[in-house]
Short mmCIF file of C-alpha atoms and ligand atoms in Angstrom, two decimals:
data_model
loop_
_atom_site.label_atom_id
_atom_site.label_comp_id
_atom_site.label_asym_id
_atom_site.label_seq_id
_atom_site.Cartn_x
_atom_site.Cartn_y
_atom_site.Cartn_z
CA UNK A 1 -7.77 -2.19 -23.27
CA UNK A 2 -5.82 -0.56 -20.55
CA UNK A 3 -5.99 -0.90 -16.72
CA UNK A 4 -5.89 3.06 -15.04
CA UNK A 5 -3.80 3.04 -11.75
CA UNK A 6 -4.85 5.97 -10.10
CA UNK A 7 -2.28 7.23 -6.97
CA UNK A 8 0.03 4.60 -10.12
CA UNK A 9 3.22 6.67 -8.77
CA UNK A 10 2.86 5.66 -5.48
CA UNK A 11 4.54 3.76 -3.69
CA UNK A 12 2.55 0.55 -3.85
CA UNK A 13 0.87 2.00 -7.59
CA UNK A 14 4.59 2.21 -8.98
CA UNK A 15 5.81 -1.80 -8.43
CA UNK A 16 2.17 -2.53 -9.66
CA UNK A 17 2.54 -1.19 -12.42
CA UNK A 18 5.91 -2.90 -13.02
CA UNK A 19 4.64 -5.95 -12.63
CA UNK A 20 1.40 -5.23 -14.42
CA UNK A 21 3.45 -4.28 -17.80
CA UNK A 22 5.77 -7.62 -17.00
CA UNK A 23 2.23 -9.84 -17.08
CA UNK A 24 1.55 -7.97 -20.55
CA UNK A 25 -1.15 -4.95 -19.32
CA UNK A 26 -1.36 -1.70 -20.66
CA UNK A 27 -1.48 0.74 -17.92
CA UNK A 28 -2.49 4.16 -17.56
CA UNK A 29 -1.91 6.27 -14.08
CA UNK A 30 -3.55 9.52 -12.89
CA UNK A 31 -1.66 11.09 -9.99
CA UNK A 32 -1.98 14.61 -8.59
CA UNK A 33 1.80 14.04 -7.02
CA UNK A 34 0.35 15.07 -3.15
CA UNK A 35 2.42 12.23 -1.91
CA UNK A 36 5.08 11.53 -4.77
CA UNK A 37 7.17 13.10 -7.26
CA UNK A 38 6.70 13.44 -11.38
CA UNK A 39 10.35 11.47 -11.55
CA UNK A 40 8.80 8.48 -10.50
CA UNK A 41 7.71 8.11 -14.37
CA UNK A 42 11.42 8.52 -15.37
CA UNK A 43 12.69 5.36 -13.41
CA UNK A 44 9.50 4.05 -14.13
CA UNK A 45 10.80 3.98 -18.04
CA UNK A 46 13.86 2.59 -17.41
CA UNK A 47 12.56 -0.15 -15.80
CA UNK A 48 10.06 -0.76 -18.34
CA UNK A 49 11.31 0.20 -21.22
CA UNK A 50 7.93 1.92 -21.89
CA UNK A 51 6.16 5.92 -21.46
CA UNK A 52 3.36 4.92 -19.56
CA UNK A 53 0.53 7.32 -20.56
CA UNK A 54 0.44 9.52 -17.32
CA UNK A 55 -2.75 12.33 -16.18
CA UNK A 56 -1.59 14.52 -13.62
CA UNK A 57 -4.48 15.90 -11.61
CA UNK A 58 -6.72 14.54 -8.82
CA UNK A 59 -9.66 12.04 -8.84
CA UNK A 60 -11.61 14.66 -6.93
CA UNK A 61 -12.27 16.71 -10.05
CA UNK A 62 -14.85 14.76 -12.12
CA UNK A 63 -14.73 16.64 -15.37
CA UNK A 64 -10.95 15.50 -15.63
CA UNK A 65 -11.35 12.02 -14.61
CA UNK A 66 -14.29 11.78 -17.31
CA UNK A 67 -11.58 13.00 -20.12
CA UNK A 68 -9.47 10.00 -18.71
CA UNK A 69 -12.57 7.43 -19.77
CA UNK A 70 -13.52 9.19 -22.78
CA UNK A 71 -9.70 9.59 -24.03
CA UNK A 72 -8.91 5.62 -23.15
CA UNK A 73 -10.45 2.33 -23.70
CA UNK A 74 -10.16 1.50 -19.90
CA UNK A 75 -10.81 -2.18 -18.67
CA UNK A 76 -10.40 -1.87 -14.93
CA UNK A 77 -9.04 0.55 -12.03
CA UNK A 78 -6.29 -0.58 -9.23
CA UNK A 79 -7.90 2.47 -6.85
CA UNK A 80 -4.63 3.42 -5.06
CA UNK A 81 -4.99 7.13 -4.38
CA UNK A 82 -5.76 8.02 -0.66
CA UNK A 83 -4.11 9.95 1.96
CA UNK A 84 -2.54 7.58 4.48
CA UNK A 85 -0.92 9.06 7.46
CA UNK A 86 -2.45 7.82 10.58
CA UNK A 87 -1.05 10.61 12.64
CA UNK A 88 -1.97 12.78 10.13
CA UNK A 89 -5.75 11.84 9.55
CA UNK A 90 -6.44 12.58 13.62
CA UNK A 91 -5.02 16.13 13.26
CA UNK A 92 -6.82 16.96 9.90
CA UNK A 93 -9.88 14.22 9.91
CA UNK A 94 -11.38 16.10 6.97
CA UNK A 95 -8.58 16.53 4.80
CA UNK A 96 -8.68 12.79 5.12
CA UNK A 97 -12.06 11.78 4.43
CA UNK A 98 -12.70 14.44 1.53
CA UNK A 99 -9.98 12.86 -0.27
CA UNK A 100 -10.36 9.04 0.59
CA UNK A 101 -14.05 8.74 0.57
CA UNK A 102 -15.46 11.48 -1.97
CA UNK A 103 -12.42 10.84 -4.25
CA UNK A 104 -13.67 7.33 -4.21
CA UNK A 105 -16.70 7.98 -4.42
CA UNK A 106 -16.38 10.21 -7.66
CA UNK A 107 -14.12 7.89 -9.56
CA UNK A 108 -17.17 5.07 -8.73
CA UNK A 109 -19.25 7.28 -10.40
CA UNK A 110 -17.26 8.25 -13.67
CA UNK A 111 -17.09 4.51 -13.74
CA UNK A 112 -20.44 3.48 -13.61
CA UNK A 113 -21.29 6.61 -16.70
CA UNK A 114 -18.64 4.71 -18.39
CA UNK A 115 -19.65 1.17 -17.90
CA UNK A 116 -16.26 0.39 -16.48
CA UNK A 117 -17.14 -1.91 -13.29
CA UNK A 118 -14.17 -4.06 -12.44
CA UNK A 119 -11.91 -2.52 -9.61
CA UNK A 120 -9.38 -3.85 -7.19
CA UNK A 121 -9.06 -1.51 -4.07
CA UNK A 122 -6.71 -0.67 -1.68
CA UNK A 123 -7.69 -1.38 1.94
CA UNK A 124 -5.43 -2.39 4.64
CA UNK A 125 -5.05 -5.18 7.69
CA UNK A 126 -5.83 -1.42 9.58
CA UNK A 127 -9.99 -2.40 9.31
CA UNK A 128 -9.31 -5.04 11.73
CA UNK A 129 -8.87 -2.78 14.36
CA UNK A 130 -7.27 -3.33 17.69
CA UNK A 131 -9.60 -6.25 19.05
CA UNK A 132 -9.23 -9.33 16.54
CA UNK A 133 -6.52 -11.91 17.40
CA UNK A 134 -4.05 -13.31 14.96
CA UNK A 135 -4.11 -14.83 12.49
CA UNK A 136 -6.37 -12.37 10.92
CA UNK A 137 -9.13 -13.58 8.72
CA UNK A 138 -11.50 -11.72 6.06
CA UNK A 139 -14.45 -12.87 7.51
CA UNK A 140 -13.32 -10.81 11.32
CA UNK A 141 -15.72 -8.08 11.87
CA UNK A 142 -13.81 -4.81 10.95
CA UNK A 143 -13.74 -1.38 13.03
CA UNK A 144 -11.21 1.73 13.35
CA UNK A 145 -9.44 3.55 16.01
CA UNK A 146 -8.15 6.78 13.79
CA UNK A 147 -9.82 8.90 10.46
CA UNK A 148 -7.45 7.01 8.30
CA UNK A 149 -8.47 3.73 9.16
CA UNK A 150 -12.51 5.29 9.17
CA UNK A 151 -12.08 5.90 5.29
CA UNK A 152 -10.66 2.32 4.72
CA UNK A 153 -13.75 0.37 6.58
CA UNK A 154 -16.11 3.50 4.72
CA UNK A 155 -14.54 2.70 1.76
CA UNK A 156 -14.79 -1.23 1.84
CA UNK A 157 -18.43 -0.43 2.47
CA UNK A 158 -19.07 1.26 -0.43
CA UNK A 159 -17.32 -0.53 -2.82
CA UNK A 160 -19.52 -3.86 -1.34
CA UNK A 161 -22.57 -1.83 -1.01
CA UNK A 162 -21.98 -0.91 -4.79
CA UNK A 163 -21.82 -4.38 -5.70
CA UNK A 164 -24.64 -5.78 -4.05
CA UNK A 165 -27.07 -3.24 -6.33
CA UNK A 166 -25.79 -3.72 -9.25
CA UNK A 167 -24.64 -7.51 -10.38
CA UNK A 168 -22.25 -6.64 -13.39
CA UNK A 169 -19.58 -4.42 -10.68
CA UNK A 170 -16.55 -6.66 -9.82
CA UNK A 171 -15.14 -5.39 -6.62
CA UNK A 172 -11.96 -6.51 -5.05
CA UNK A 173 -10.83 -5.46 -1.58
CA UNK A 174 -7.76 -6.07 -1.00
CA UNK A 175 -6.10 -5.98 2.59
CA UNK A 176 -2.63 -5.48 2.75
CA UNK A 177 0.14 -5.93 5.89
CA UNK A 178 2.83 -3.64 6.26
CA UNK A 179 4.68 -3.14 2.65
CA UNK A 180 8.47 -2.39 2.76
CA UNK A 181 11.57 -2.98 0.55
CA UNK A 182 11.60 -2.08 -2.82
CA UNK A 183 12.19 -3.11 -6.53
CA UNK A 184 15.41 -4.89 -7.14
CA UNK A 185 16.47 -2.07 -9.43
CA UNK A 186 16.92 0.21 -6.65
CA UNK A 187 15.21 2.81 -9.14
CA UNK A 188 11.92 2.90 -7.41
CA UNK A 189 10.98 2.45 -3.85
CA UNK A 190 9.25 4.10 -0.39
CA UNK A 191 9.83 8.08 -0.38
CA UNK A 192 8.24 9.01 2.51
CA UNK A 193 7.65 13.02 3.51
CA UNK A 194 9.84 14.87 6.19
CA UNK A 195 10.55 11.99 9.16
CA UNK A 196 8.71 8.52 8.47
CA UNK A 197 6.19 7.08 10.33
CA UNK A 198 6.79 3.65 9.42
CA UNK A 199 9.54 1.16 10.64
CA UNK A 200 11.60 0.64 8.08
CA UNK A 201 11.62 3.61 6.16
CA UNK A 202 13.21 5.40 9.79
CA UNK A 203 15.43 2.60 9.95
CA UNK A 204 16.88 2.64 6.70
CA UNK A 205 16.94 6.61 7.17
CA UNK A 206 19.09 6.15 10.34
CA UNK A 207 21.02 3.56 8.20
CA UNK A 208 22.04 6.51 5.69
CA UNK A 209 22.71 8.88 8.18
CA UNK A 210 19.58 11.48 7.67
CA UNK A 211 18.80 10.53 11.56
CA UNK A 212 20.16 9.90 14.58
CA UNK A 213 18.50 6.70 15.98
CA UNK A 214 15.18 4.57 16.62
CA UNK A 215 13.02 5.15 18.61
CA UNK A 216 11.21 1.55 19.49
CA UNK A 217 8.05 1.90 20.92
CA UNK A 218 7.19 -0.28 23.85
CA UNK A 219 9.35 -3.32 25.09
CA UNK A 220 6.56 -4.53 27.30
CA UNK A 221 4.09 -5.91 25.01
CA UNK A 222 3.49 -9.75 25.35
CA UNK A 223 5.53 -10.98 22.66
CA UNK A 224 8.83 -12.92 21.80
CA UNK A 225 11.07 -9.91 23.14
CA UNK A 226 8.45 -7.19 24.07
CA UNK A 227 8.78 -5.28 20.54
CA UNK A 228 5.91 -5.40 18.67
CA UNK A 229 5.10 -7.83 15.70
CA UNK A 230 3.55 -7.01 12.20
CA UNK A 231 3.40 -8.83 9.34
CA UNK A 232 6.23 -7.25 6.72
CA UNK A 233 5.73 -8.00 3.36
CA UNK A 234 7.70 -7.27 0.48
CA UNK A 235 6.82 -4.42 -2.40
CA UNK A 236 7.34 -6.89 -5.09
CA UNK A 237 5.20 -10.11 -3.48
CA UNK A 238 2.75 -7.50 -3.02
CA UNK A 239 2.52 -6.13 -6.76
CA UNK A 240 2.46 -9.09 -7.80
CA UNK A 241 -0.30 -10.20 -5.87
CA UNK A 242 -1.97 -6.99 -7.69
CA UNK A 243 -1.85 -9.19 -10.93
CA UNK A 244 -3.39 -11.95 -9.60
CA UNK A 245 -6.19 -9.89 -8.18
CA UNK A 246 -6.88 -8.48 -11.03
CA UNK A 247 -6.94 -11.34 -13.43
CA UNK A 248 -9.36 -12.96 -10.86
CA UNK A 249 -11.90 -10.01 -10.68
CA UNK A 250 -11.72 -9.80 -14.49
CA UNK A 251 -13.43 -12.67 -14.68
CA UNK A 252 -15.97 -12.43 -11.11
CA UNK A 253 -18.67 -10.67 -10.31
CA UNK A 254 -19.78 -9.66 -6.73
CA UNK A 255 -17.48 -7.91 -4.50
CA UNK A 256 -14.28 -10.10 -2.57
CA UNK A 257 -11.86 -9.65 0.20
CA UNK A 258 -8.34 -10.89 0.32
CA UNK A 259 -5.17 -10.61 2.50
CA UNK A 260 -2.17 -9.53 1.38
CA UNK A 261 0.37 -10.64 4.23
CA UNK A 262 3.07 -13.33 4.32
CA UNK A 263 1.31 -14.87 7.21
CA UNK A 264 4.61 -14.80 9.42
CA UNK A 265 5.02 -12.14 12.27
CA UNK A 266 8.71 -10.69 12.95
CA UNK A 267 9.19 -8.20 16.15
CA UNK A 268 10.70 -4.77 15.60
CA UNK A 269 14.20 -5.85 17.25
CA UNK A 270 14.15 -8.76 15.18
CA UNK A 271 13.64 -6.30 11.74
CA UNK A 272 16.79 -3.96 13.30
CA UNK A 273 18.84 -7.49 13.95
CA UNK A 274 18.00 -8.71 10.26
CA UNK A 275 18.86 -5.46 8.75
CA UNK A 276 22.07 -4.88 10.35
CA UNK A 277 22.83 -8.37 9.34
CA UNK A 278 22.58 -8.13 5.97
CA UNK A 279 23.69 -4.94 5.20
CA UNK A 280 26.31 -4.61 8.02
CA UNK A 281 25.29 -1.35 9.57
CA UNK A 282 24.78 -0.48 12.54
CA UNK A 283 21.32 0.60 14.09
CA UNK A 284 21.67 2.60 17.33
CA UNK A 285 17.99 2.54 19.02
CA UNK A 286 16.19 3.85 22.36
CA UNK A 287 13.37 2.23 23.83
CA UNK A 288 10.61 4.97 24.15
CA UNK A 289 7.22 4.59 25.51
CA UNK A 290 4.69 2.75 23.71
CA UNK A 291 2.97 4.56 20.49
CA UNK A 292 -0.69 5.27 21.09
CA UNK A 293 -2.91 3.28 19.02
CA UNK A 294 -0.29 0.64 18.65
CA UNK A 295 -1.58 -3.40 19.07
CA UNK A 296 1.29 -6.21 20.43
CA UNK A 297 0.74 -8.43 17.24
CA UNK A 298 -0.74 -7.88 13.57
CA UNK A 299 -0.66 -10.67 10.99
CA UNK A 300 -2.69 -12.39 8.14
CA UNK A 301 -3.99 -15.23 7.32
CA UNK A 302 -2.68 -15.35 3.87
CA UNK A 303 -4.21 -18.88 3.26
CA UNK A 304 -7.34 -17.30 1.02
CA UNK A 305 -5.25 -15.06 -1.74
CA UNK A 306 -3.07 -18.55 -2.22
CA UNK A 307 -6.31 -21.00 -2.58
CA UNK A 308 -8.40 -17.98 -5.05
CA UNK A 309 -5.81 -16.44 -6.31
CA UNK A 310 -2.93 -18.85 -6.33
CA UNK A 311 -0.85 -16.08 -4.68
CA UNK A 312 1.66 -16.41 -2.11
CA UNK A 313 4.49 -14.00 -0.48
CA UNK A 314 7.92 -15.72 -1.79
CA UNK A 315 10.51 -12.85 -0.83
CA UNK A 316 12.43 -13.74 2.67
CA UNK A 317 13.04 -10.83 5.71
CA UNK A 318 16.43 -10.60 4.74
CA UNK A 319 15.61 -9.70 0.60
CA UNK A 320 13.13 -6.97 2.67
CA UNK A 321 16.24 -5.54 4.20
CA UNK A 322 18.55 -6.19 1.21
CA UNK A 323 16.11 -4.39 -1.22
CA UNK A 324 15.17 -1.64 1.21
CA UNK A 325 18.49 -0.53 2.10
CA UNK A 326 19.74 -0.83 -1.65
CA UNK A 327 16.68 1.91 -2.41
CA UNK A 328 17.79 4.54 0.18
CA UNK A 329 21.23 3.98 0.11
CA UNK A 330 20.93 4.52 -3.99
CA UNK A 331 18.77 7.28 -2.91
CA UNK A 332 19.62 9.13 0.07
CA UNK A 333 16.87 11.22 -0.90
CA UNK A 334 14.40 9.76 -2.34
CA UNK A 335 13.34 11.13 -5.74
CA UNK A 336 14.60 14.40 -5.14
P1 LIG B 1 1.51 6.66 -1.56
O1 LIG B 1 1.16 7.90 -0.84
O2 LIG B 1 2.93 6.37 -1.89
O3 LIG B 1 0.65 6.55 -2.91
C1 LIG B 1 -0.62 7.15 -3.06
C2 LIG B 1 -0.57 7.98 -4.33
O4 LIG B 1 -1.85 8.58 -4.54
C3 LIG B 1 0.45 9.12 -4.25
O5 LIG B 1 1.26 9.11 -5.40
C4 LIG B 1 -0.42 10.39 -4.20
O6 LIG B 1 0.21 11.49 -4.83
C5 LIG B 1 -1.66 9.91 -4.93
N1 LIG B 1 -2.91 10.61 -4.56
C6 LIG B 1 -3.41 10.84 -3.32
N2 LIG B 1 -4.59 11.48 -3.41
C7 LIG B 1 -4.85 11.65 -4.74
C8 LIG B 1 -5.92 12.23 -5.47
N3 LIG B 1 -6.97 12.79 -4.86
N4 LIG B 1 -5.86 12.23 -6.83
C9 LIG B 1 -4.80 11.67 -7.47
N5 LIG B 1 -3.76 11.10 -6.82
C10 LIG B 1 -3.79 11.09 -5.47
O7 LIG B 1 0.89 5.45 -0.70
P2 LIG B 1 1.08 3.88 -0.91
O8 LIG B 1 1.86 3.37 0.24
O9 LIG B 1 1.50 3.58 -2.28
O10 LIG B 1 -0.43 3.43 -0.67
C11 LIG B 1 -1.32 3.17 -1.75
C12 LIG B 1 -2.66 2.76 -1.17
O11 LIG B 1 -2.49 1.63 -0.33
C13 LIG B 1 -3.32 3.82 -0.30
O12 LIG B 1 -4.71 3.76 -0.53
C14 LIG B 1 -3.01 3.38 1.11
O13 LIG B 1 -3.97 3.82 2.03
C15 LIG B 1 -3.04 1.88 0.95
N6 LIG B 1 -2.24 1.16 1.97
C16 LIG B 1 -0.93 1.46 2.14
C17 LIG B 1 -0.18 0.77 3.10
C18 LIG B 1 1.27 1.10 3.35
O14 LIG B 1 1.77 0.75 4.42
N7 LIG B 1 1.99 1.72 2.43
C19 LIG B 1 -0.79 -0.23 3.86
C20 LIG B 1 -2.13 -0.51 3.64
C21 LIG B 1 -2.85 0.18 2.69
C1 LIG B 2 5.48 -1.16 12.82
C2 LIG B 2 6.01 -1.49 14.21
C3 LIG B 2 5.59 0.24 15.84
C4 LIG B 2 8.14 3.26 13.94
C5 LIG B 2 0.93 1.39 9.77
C6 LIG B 2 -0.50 1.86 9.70
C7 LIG B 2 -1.34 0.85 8.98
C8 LIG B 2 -0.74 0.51 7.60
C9 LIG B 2 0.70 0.17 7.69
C10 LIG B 2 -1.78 1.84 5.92
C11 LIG B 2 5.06 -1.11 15.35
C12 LIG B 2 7.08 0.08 15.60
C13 LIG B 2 7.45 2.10 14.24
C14 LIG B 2 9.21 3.67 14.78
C15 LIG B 2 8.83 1.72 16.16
N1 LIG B 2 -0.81 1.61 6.69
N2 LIG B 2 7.78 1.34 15.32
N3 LIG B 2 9.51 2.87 15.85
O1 LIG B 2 1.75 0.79 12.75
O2 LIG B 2 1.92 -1.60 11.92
O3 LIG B 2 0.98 0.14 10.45
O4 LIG B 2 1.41 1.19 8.41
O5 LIG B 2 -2.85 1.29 5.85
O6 LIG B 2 -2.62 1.40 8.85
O7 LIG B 2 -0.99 2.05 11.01
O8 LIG B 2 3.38 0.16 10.90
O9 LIG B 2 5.73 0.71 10.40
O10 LIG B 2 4.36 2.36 11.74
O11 LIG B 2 5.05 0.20 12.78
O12 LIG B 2 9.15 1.05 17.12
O13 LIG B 2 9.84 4.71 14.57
O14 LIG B 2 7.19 -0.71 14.44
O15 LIG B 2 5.33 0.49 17.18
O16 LIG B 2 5.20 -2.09 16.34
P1 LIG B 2 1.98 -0.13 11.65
P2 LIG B 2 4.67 0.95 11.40
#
């Protein structure tokens, strides 16, 4: 029995399935490579010792996806594979929800012809919107400000909606914080396309010299020094947090929700003083206007994925900044 990772040489989909293979699962990935590169699988051996059985193609086309399920005795899906660029999604909305929600909605399908009905899904602390206060709870009503976050709360929908009509689906949503670092290998880690979008991959790319500085958006928010908080959490906490999830829904049925945060805000200047602590570089940064859709303060209530799932976020902010600047240092750029 294997578990199928599809978007498996992702980011997030490739320290999954490190840690999957670690806890003793057989995994099989499907990736189209539209946000990652074949040589994933290459480091991916090295760490693991193993050839995980790789499909290249995308879950949009049904007649491959239904060769995956005939070809493979296939217990459950981790559902990784989504566009996720929130800048992105408001230029090309439809590019975004063709390939979120009808590639979800496709793979449910080939499922439910093969009687395969356990998946863990990838949402993200994004369906909370901009209104909830922090902590952040499951039980919060969700909403969206951008496309990208529309496909998420669509998706989360579905996936429950799916559940509720048919008793033997096990559906787990899980919601994650903001994922940095990488494995401790330095083999695999967060590749991003042209100039990141996200903290710490521009950071650690100003680290290695690709660019000239941060930007920080907004020093006026109400917070500890006016930068913004999020919840960081690390790569490997996170995969592993993927077992647990899984082994949980293997044996539910119904559709849950869990967090996937360390609870524990930290401010962008405090991420650039922890990082240039550990690693000794230096970070030159601006402070630039504030970044539209941007809230003051984003974290989770982690307290529900520890009690269910006995799962909690043991990495510190300074193995976040270790482990990401080993990856890009290693790796100036990326996979290429
Ligand atoms: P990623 O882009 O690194 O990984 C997604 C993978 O899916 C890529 O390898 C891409 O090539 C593949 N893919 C995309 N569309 C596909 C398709 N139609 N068919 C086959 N493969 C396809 O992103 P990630 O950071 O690993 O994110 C994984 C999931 O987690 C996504 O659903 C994302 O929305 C969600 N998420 C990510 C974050 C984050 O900050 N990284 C936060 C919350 C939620
Ligand atoms: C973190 C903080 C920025 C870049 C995004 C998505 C969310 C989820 C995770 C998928 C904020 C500040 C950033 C920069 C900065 N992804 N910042 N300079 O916005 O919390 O979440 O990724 O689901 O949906 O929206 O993460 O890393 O972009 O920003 O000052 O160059 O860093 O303003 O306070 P965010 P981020």
């Amino acid at each position: 029995m294997s578990i199928l990772l599809t978007g498996g040489a992702g980011y997030i989909g490739s320290h999954t399935a490190v840690e999957l293979i670690t806890a003793g699962f057989e995994v099989i990935i499907v990736d189209d490579f539209s946000n990652s590169s074949p040589e994933v699988l290459n480091r991916l051996k090295t760490i693991t010792g193993q050839n995980i059985p790789f499909y290249e193609g995308t879950i949009l086309d049904k007649t491959f996806l239904n060769n995956i399920f005939y070809e493979n005795d296939i217990e459950a899906v981790i559902h990784f594979a989504a566009f996720k660029a929130v800048g992105e999604s408001v230029e090309q909305p439809l590019k975004y929800y063709k390939n979120n929600i009808t590639g979800t909605i496709t793979l449910l399908e080939v499922m439910n012809a093969h009687k395969v009905k356990n998946i863990v899904f990838s949402s993200s602390a994004t369906v909370y919107g901009i209104n909830n206060i922090s902590p952040l709870t499951e039980e919060l009503p969700t909403s969206a400000t951008n496309p990208y976050g529309y496909t998420k709360v669509m998706m989360e929908q579905i996936l429950i909606d799916v559940a509720k009509a048919d008793p033997e689906w096990s559906v787990t949503l899980l919601r994650y914080f903001n994922p940095i670092g990488a494995h401790e290998s330095g083999l695999i880690g967060e590749a991003p396309n042209g100039v990141p979008n996200n903290l710490v991959p521009y950071i650690t790319q100003v680290a290695v010299g690709k660019l000239k500085e941060l930007s920080i958006f907004g020093d006026d928010y109400n917070t500890l020094d006016g930068t913004g908080v999020r919840d960081y959490i690390h790569i490997v906490d996170l995969a592993k947090g993927h077992v647990l999830a899984l082994k949980q829904n293997l044996g539910a049925q119904g559709s849950d929700i869990f967090n996937l945060g360390t609870g524990k805000g930290y401010s962008v200047l405090e991420l650039v003083k922890a990082f240039e602590a550990e690693n000794h570089v230096a970070i030159p940064y601006v402070i630039k206007p504030r970044r539209a859709g941007d809230i003051a303060t984003c974290y989770a209530d982690a307290s529900k994925a520890n009690k269910k799932l006995g799962w909690k976020a043991q990495k510190t902010l300074q193995d976040m900044m270790r482990d990401s600047w080993r990856w890009q240092s290693q790796n100036p750029n990326g996979y290429q």
